[in-house]
Coordinates of C-alpha atoms in Angstrom, one line a residue:
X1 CA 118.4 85.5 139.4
X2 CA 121.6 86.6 138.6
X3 CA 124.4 85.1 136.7
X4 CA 127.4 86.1 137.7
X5 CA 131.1 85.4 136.1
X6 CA 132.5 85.1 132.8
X7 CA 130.8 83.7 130.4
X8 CA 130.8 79.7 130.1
X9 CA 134.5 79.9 128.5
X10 CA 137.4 77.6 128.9
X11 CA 138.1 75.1 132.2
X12 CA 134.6 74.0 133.3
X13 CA 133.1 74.6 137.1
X14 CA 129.7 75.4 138.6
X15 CA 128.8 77.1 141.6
X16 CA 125.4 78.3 142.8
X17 CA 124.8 80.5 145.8
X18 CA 121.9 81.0 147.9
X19 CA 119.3 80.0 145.2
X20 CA 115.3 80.4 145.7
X21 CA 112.8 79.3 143.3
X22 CA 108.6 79.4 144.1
X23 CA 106.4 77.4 142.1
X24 CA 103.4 79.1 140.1
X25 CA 101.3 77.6 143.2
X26 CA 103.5 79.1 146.0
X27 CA 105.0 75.9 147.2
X28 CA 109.2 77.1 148.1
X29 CA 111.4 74.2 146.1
X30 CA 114.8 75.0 146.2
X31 CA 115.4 77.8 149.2
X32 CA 119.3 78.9 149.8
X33 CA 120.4 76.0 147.6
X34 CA 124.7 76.6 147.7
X35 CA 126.9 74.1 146.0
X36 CA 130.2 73.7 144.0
X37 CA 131.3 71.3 141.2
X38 CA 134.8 72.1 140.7
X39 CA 136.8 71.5 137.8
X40 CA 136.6 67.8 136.2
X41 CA 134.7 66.8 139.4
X42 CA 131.7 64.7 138.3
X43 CA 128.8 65.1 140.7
X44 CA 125.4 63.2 141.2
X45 CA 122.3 65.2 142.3
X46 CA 119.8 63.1 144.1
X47 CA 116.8 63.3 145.8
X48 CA 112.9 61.9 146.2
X49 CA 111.1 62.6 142.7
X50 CA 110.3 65.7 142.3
X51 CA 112.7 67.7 144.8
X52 CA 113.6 69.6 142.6
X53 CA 116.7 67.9 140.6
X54 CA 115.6 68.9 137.1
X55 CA 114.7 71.9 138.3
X56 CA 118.1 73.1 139.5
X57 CA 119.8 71.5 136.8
X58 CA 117.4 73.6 134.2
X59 CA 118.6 76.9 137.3
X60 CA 121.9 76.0 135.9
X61 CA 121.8 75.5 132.4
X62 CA 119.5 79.5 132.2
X63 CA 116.1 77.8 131.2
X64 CA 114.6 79.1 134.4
X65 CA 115.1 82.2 136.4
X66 CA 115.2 81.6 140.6
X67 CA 113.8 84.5 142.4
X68 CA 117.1 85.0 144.3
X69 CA 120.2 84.0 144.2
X70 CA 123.4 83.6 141.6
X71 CA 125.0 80.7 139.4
X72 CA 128.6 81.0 138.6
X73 CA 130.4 79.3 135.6
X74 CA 133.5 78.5 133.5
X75 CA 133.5 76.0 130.7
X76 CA 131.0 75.7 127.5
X77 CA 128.0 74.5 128.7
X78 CA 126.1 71.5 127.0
X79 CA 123.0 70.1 128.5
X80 CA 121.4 66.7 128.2
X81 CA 117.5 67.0 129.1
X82 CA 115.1 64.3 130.6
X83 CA 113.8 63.9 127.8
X84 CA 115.5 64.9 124.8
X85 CA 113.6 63.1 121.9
X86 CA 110.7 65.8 122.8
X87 CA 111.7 68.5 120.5
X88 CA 108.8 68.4 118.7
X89 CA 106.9 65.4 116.9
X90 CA 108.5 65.6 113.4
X91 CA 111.8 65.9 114.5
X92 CA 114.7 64.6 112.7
X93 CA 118.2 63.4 113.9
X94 CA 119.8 66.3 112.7
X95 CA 117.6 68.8 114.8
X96 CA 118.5 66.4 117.6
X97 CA 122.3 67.1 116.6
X98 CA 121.6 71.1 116.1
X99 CA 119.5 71.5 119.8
X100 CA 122.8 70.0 121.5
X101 CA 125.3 72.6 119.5
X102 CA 126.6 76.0 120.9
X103 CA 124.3 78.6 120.6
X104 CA 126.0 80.0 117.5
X105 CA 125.5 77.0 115.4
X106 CA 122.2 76.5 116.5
X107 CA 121.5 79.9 115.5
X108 CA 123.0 79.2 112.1
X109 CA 121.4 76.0 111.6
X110 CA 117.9 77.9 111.8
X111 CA 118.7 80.2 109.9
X112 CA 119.9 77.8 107.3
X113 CA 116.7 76.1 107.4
X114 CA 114.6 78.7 106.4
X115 CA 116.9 80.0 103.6
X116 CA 116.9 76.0 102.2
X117 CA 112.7 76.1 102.7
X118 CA 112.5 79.6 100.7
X119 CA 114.7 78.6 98.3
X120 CA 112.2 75.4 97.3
X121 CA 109.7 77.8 97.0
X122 CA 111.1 80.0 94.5
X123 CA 115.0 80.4 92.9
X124 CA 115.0 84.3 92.3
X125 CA 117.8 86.1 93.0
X126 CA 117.6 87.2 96.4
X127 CA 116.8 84.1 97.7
X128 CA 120.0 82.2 96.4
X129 CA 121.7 85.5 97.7
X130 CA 120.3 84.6 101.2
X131 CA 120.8 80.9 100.8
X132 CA 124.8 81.9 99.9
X133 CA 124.8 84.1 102.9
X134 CA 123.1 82.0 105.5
X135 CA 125.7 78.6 103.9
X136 CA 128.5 81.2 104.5
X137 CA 127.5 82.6 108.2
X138 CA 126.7 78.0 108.4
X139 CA 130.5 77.6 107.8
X140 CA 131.5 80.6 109.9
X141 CA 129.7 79.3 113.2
X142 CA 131.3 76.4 112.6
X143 CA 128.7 74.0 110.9
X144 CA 130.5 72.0 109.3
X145 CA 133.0 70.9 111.5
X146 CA 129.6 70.2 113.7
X147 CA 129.0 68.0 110.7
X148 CA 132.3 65.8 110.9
X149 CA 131.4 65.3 114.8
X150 CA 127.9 64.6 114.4
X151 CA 129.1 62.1 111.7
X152 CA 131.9 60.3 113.9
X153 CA 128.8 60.4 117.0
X154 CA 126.2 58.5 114.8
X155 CA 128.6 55.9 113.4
X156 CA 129.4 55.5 117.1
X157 CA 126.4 55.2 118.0
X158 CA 124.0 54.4 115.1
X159 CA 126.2 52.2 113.5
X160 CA 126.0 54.6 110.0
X161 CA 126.8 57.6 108.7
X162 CA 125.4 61.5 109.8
X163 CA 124.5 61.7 105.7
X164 CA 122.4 58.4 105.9
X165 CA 120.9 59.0 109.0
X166 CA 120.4 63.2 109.3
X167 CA 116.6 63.4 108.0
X168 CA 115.3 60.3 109.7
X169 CA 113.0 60.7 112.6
X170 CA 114.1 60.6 115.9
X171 CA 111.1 58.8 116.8
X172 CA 112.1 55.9 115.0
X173 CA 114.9 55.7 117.1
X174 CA 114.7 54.0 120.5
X175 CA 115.3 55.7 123.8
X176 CA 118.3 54.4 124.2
X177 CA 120.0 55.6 120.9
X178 CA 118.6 58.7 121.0
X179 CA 120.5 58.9 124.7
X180 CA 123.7 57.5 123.4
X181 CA 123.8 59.8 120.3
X182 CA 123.7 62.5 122.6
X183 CA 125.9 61.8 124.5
X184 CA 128.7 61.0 122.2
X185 CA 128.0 64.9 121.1
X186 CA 128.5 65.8 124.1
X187 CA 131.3 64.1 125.6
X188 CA 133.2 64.4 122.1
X189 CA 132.4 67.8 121.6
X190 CA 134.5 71.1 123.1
X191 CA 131.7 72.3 126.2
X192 CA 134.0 71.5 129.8
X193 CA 131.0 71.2 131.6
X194 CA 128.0 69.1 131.2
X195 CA 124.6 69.3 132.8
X196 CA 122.6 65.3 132.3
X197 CA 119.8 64.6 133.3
X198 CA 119.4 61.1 133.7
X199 CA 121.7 60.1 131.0
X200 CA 121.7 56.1 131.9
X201 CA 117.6 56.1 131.4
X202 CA 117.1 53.7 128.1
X203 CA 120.9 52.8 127.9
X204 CA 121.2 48.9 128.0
X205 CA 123.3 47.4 130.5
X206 CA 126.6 47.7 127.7
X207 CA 125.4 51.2 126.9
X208 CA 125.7 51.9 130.7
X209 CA 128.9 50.5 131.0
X210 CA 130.0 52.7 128.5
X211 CA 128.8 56.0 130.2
X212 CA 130.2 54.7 133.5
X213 CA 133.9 54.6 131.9
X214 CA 133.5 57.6 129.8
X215 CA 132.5 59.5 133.0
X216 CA 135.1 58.4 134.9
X217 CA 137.8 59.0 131.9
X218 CA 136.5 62.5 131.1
X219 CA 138.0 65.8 132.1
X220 CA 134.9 67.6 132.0
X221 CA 133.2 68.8 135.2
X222 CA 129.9 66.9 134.9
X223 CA 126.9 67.2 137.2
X224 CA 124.3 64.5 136.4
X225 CA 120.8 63.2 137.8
X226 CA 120.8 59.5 138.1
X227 CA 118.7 57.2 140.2
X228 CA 120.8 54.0 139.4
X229 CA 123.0 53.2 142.4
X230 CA 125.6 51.5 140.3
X231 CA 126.4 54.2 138.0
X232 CA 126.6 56.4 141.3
X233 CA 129.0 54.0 142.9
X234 CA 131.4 53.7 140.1
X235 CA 131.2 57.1 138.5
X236 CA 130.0 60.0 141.1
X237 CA 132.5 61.3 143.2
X238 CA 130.6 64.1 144.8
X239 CA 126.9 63.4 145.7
X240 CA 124.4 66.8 146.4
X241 CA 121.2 66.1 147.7
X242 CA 118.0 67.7 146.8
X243 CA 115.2 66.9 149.6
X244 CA 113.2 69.2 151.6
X245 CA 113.3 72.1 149.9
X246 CA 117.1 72.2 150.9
X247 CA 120.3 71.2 149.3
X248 CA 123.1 69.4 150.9
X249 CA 126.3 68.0 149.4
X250 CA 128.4 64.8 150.2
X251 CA 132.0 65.6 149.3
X252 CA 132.3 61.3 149.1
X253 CA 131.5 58.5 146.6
X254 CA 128.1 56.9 146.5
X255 CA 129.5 53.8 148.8
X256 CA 129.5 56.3 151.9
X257 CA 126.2 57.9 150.9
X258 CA 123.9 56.2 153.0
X259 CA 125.8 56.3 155.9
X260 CA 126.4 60.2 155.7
X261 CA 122.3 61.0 155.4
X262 CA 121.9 59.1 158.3
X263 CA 124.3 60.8 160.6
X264 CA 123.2 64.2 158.8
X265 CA 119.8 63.7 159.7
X266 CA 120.8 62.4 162.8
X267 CA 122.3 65.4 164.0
X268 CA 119.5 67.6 162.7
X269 CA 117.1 65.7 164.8
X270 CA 119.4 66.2 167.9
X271 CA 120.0 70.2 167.0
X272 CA 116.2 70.5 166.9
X273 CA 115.6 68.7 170.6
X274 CA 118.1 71.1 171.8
X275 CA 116.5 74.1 170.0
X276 CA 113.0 72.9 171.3
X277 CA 114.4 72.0 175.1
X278 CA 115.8 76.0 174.9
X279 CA 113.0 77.6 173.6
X280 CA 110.2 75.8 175.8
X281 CA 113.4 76.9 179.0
X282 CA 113.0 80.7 177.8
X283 CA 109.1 80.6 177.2
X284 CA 109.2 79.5 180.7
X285 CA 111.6 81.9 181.9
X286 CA 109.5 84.7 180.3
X287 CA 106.3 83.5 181.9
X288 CA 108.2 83.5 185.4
X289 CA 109.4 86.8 185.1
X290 CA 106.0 88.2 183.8
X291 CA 104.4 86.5 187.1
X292 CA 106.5 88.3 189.7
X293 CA 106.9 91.5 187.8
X294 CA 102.8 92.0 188.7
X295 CA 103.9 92.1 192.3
X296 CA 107.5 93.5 192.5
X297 CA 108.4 96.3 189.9
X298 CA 112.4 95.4 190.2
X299 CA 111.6 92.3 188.2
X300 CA 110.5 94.3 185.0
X301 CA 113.6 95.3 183.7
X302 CA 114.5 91.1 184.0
X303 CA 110.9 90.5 182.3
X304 CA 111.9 93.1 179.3
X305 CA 115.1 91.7 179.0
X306 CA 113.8 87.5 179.0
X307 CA 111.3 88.8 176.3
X308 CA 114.1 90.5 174.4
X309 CA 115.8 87.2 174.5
X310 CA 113.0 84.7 173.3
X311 CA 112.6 87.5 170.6
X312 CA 115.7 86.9 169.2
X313 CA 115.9 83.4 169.5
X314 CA 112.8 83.0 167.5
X315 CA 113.7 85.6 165.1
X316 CA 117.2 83.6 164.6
X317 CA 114.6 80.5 164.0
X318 CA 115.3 76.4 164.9
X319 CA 117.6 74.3 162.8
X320 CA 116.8 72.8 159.6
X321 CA 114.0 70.1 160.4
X322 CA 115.4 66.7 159.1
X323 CA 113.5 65.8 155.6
X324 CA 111.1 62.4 156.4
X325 CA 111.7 59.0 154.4
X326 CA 108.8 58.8 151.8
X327 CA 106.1 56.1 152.4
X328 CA 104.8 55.0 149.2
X329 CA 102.4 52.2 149.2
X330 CA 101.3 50.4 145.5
X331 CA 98.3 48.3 145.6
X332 CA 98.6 45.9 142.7
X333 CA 95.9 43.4 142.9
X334 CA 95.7 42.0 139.5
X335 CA 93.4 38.6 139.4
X336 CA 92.6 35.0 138.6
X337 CA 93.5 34.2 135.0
X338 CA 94.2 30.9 132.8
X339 CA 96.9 29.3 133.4
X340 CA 98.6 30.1 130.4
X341 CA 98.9 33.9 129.9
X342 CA 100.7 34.7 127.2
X343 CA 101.4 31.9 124.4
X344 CA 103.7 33.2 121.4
X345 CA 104.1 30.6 118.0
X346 CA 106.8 31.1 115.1
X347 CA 106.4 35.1 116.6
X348 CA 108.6 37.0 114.6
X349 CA 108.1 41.0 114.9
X350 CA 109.0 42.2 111.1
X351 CA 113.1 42.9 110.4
X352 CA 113.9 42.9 114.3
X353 CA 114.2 39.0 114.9
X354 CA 113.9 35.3 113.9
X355 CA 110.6 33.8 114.6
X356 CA 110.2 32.5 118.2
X357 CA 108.5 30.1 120.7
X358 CA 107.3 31.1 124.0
X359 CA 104.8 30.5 127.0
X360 CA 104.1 32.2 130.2
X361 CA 102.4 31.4 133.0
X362 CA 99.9 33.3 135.3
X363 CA 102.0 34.2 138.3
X364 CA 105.4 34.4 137.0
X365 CA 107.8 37.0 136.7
X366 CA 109.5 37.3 133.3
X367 CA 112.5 40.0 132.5
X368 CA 112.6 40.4 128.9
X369 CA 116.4 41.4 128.4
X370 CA 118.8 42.3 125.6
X371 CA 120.1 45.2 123.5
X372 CA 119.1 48.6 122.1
X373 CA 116.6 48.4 119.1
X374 CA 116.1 44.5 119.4
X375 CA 112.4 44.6 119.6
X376 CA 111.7 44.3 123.5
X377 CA 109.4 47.7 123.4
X378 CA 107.5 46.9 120.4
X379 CA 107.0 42.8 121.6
X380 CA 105.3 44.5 124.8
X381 CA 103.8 46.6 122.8
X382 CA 102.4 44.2 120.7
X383 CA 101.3 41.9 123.7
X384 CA 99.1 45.3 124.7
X385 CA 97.4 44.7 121.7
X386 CA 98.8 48.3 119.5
X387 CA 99.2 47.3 115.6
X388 CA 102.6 46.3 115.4
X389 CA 104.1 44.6 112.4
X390 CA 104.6 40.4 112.8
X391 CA 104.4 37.4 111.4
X392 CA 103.8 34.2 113.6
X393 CA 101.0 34.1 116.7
X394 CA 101.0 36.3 119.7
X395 CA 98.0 35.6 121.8
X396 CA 96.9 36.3 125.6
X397 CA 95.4 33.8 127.5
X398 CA 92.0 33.8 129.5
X399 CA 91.0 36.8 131.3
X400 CA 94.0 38.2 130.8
X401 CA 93.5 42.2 130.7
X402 CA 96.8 43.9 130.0
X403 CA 98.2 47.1 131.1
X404 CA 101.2 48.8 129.3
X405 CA 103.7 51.0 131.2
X406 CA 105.3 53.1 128.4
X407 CA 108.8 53.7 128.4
X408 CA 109.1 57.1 127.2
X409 CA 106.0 58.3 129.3
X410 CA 104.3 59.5 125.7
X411 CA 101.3 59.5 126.7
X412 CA 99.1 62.5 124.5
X413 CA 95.8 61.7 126.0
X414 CA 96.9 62.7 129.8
X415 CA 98.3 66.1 128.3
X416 CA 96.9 69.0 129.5
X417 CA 95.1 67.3 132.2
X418 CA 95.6 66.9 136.2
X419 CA 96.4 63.0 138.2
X420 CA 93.5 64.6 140.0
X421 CA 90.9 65.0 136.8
X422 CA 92.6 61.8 135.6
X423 CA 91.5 59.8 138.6
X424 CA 88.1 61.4 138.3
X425 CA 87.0 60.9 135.1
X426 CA 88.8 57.5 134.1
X427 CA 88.1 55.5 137.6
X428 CA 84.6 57.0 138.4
X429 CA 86.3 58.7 142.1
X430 CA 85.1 61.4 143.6
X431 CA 88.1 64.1 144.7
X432 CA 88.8 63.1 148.2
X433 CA 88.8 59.3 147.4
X434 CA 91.8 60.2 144.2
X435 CA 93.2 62.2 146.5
X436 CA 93.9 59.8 149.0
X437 CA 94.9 57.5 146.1
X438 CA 97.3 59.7 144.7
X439 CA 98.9 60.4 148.8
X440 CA 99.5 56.7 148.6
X441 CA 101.9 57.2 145.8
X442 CA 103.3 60.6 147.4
X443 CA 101.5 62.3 144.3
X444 CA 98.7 64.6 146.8
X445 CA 101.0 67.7 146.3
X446 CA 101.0 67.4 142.6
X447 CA 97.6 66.7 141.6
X448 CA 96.4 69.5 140.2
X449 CA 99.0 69.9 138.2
X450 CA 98.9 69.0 134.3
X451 CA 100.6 65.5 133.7
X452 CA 103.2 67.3 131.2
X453 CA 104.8 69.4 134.2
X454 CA 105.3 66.3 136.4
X455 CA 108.8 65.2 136.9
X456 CA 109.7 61.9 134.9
X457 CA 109.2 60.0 138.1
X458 CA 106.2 61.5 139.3
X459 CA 104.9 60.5 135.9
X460 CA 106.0 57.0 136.4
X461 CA 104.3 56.7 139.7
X462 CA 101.3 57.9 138.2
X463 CA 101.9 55.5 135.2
X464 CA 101.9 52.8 137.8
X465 CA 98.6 54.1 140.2
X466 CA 96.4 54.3 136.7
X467 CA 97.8 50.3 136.2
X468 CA 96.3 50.2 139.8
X469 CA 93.2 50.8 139.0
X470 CA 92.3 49.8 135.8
X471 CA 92.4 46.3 137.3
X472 CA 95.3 44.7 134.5
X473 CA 95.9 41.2 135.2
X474 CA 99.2 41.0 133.1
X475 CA 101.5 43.9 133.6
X476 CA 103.4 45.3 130.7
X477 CA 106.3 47.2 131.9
X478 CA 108.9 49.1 129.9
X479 CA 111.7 50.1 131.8
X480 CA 109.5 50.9 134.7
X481 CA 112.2 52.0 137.0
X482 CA 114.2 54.3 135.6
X483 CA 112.8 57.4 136.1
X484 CA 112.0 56.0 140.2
X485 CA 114.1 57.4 143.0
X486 CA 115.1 54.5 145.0
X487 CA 112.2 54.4 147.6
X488 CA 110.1 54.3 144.8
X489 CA 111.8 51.6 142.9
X490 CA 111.9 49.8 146.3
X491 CA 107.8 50.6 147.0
X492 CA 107.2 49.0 143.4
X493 CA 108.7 46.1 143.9
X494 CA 107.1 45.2 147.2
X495 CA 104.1 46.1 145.2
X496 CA 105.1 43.2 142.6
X497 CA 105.7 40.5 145.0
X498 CA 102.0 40.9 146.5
X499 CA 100.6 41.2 142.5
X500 CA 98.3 38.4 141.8
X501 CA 99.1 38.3 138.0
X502 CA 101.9 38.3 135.3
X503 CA 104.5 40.6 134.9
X504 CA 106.9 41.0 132.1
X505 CA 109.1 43.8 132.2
X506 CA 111.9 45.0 130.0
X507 CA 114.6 46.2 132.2
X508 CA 118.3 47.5 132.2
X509 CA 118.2 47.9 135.6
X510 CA 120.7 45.3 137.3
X511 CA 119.1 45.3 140.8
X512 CA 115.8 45.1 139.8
X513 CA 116.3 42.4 137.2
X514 CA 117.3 40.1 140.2
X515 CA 113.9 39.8 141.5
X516 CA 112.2 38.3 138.7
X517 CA 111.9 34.4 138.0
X518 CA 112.7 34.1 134.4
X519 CA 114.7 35.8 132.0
X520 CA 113.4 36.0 128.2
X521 CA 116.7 37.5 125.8
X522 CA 116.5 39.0 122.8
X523 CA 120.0 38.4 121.4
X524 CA 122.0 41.0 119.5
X525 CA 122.4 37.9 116.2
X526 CA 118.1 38.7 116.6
X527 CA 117.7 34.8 118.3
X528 CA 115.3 35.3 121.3
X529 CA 116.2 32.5 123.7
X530 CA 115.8 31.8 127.5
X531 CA 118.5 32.2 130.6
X532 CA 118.9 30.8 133.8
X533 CA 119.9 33.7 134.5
X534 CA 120.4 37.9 133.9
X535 CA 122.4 38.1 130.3
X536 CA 123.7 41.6 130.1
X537 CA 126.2 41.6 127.8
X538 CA 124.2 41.2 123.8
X539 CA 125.1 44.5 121.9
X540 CA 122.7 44.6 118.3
X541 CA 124.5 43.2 115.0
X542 CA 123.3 43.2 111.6
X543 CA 122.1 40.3 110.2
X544 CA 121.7 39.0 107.1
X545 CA 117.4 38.5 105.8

């Protein structure tokens, strides 16, 4: 692929022309994808998981090479990935910071490292020399005023300092900080454009509120994969579409979206009934003249000249074939259990909140809201039986099997291995019988690939099939839709409403969140109380123990 332009320097715009890119297995993904984002225009790519959307957005930022094709650009670049806490499993807040720098700090910062890791392994001379050197080239690159940024981004953020907070492990942190610290970086820092994937996953409802003003405050040209129609409607102002192996923009808000797709593929329907109606007319036109040229030679040269003309209006090929509407279909049957399902006394998980009282009953629908790093993971967690710190009684009723859907889809045991294998070897199926289980879930095309290279909602979906079959009867669901494209999201909530069984689900996710029957609230003072209704507004406080 070539990369055309200046380097990404000052006043931020993308542009990609006539892209290709093949998958190892052959399947075409992106083929003569063209857009624009023009300068300070924030744009939404959207699309069925597993379009493609990460995929161009990694095109963009020069992870991946296309096999044709060019992307233009102006501005700094800084890039927000999927999933960004995945750097590697000891990683600290600081390499966080450092792996959303400019290339010549990050460069630096490694360098730095190693000088600092020599220099506790012996103090002769020519490694202080080195350690001088690689603290000077630090300050050059412009580390340390990367330092009073990161600092101002994790007291925004964290609540406390860079110094306090630089060697602690990101893993600690919950998906939601570890999104918000980001993006502080990134929207405080001097890049002019900014490539995010799904930047709203793990924010709470204030934390999306947030990045829906600073995106539409920002001068920066932003393009951004979200599936939360919200965000799109207040913040996008360009939508481009990924679906079908073909790209497509909107030049509109979000509010008109819907209404554009269907008179796109409207029209793309009626330019293919034409195209079909004219080429069955030449076919027959060509069969005609073929007829009577066996019994009158003057109607050769009109034979020739008909098959001259099919020829090159096959060779010029039928209009793009409108993409089809995904039919996903969950099966989650879940099963008779006591009536009381879940029964918490004087529950108090360890420093996160005061001890609580709770019951829930088989059948009902429980959202378990609240703020960043209140304890809503870990109490799922807990209820799925991992060893997590508390005091106080957490217990599940009878016959109650539970099923965890993690948030961050860490899942190390389905690394390295197919939804295919996975099917197979966990749920006794033969091939053709987890093949039609994975179609159900739009998953067929992907299963033999390893679970790792799965987009983040094909990963979900799979999440959710293996919760299928393992027969749960109280679903444990951490922020199940935000990696879901919106027929997804829709597809799992039909699949909820016909669940015989408990769900509890931990959600930021304002539509969604309207379906369910209660409302459990872990507030920001660490009181865990119940609402009528949807609370969205607790941000986390310290509190005195």
């Amino acid at each position: 692929m070539r990369r055309d332009g200046p380097d990404w320097g000052a006043v931020g715009h993308v542009e990609v022309a006539h892209l290709d890119h093949i998958l190892p297995d052959g399947r075409m993904l992106l083929s003569d994808a063209s857009f624009r984002v023009a300068d300070g225009t924030v744009a939404a790519l959207v699309g069925p998981n597993g379009a493609g959307k990460t995929t161009l957005l990694r095109l963009v930022a020069g992870d991946l090479d296309a096999q044709s094709g060019s992307v233009v650009g102006s501005g700094g670049l800084g890039v927000m990935r999927q999933f960004i806490g995945n750097i590697r499993d000891e990683s600290t807040v600081h390499d966080l910071l450092v792996s959303t720098a400019p290339p010549r700090v990050r460069e630096a910062a490694a360098a730095l490292d190693l000088a600092e890791l020599a220099m506790m392994e012996r103090d002769d001379e020519p490694t202080q020399l080195r350690y001088a050197k690689a603290l000077a080239d630090w300050g050059d690159a412009g580390g340390y005023d990367a330092e009073v940024l990161w600092d101002a981004c994790c007291v925004a953020a964290l609540g406390t300092s860079y110094d306090r907070t630089r060697y602690r492990d990101v893993k600690t942190l919950s998906g939601g900080e570890q999104k918000r610290l980001v993006l502080e970086t990134l929207f405080r820092g001097a890049d002019e454009v900014l490539l995010l994937d799904e930047p709203d996953n793990y924010l709470d409802v204030p934390g999306k509120l947030w990045l829906e003003e600073r995106l539409r405050e920002t001068p920066k040209t932003v393009l951004l994969v979200s599936h939360d129609r919200e965000l799109l409607d207040r913040a996008a102002r360009q939508i481009i579409t990924v679906e079908a192996a073909t790209v497509w923009v909107h030049g509109g808000g979000f509010a008109t979206y819907a209404r554009a797709r269907r008179d796109r593929n409207e029209r793309l329907e009626e330019l293919r009934r034409r195209w079909d109606e004219e080429h069955a007319k030449i076919k027959a036109l060509v069969l005609m003249f073929k007829q009577k040229a066996k019994y009158n030679s003057d109607m050769a040269s009109r034979y020739q000249a008909a098959q001259t003309r099919l020829r090159r209006f096959e060779e010029a090929g039928p209009p793009e074939i409108p993409p089809r509407d995904q039919n996903i279909k969950m099966r989650l049957r879940g099963g008779r259990t006591g009536k009381r399902a879940v029964i918490c006394e004087r529950l108090e998980l360890t420093g996160l909140m005061r001890p609580f009282d709770t019951e829930i009953w088989y059948g009902e629908r429980v959202a378990v809201l609240g703020s960043n790093g209140s304890g809503k993971s870990h109490y799922l967690r807990l209820l799925a039986g991992e060893d997590v710190a508390h005091t106080g009684v957490a217990r599940l009723g009878a016959r109650v099997v539970p099923g965890l859907f993690a948030q961050t889809h860490s899942r190390p045991e389905l690394r390295g291995r197919t939804p295919a294998e996975i099917l197979m070897t966990e749920h006794a199926r033969l091939r053709n019988e987890a093949m039609s289980a994975l179609a159900r879930y739009e998953l067929q095309h992907c299963g033999d690939q390893p679970f790792e290279t799965l987009s983040g909602g094909q990963q979900a979906r799979l999440q959710i099939l293996l919760l299928e079959m393992s027969g749960c009867t109280l679903l444990l669901l951490d922020e199940p839709t935000d990696n879901l494209d919106l027929a997804s999201a829709e597809a799992l909530q039909q699949g909820l409403e016909a669940y015989e069984g408990t769900v509890l689900a931990v959600t930021h996710d304002r539509w969604f969140a309207r379906s369910f029957d209660r409302f459990l609230v872990f507030g920001g003072d660490g009181s865990v109380y119940e609402s009528a209704e949807p609370v969205w507004d607790e941000s986390r406080v310290d509190r005195p123990r």
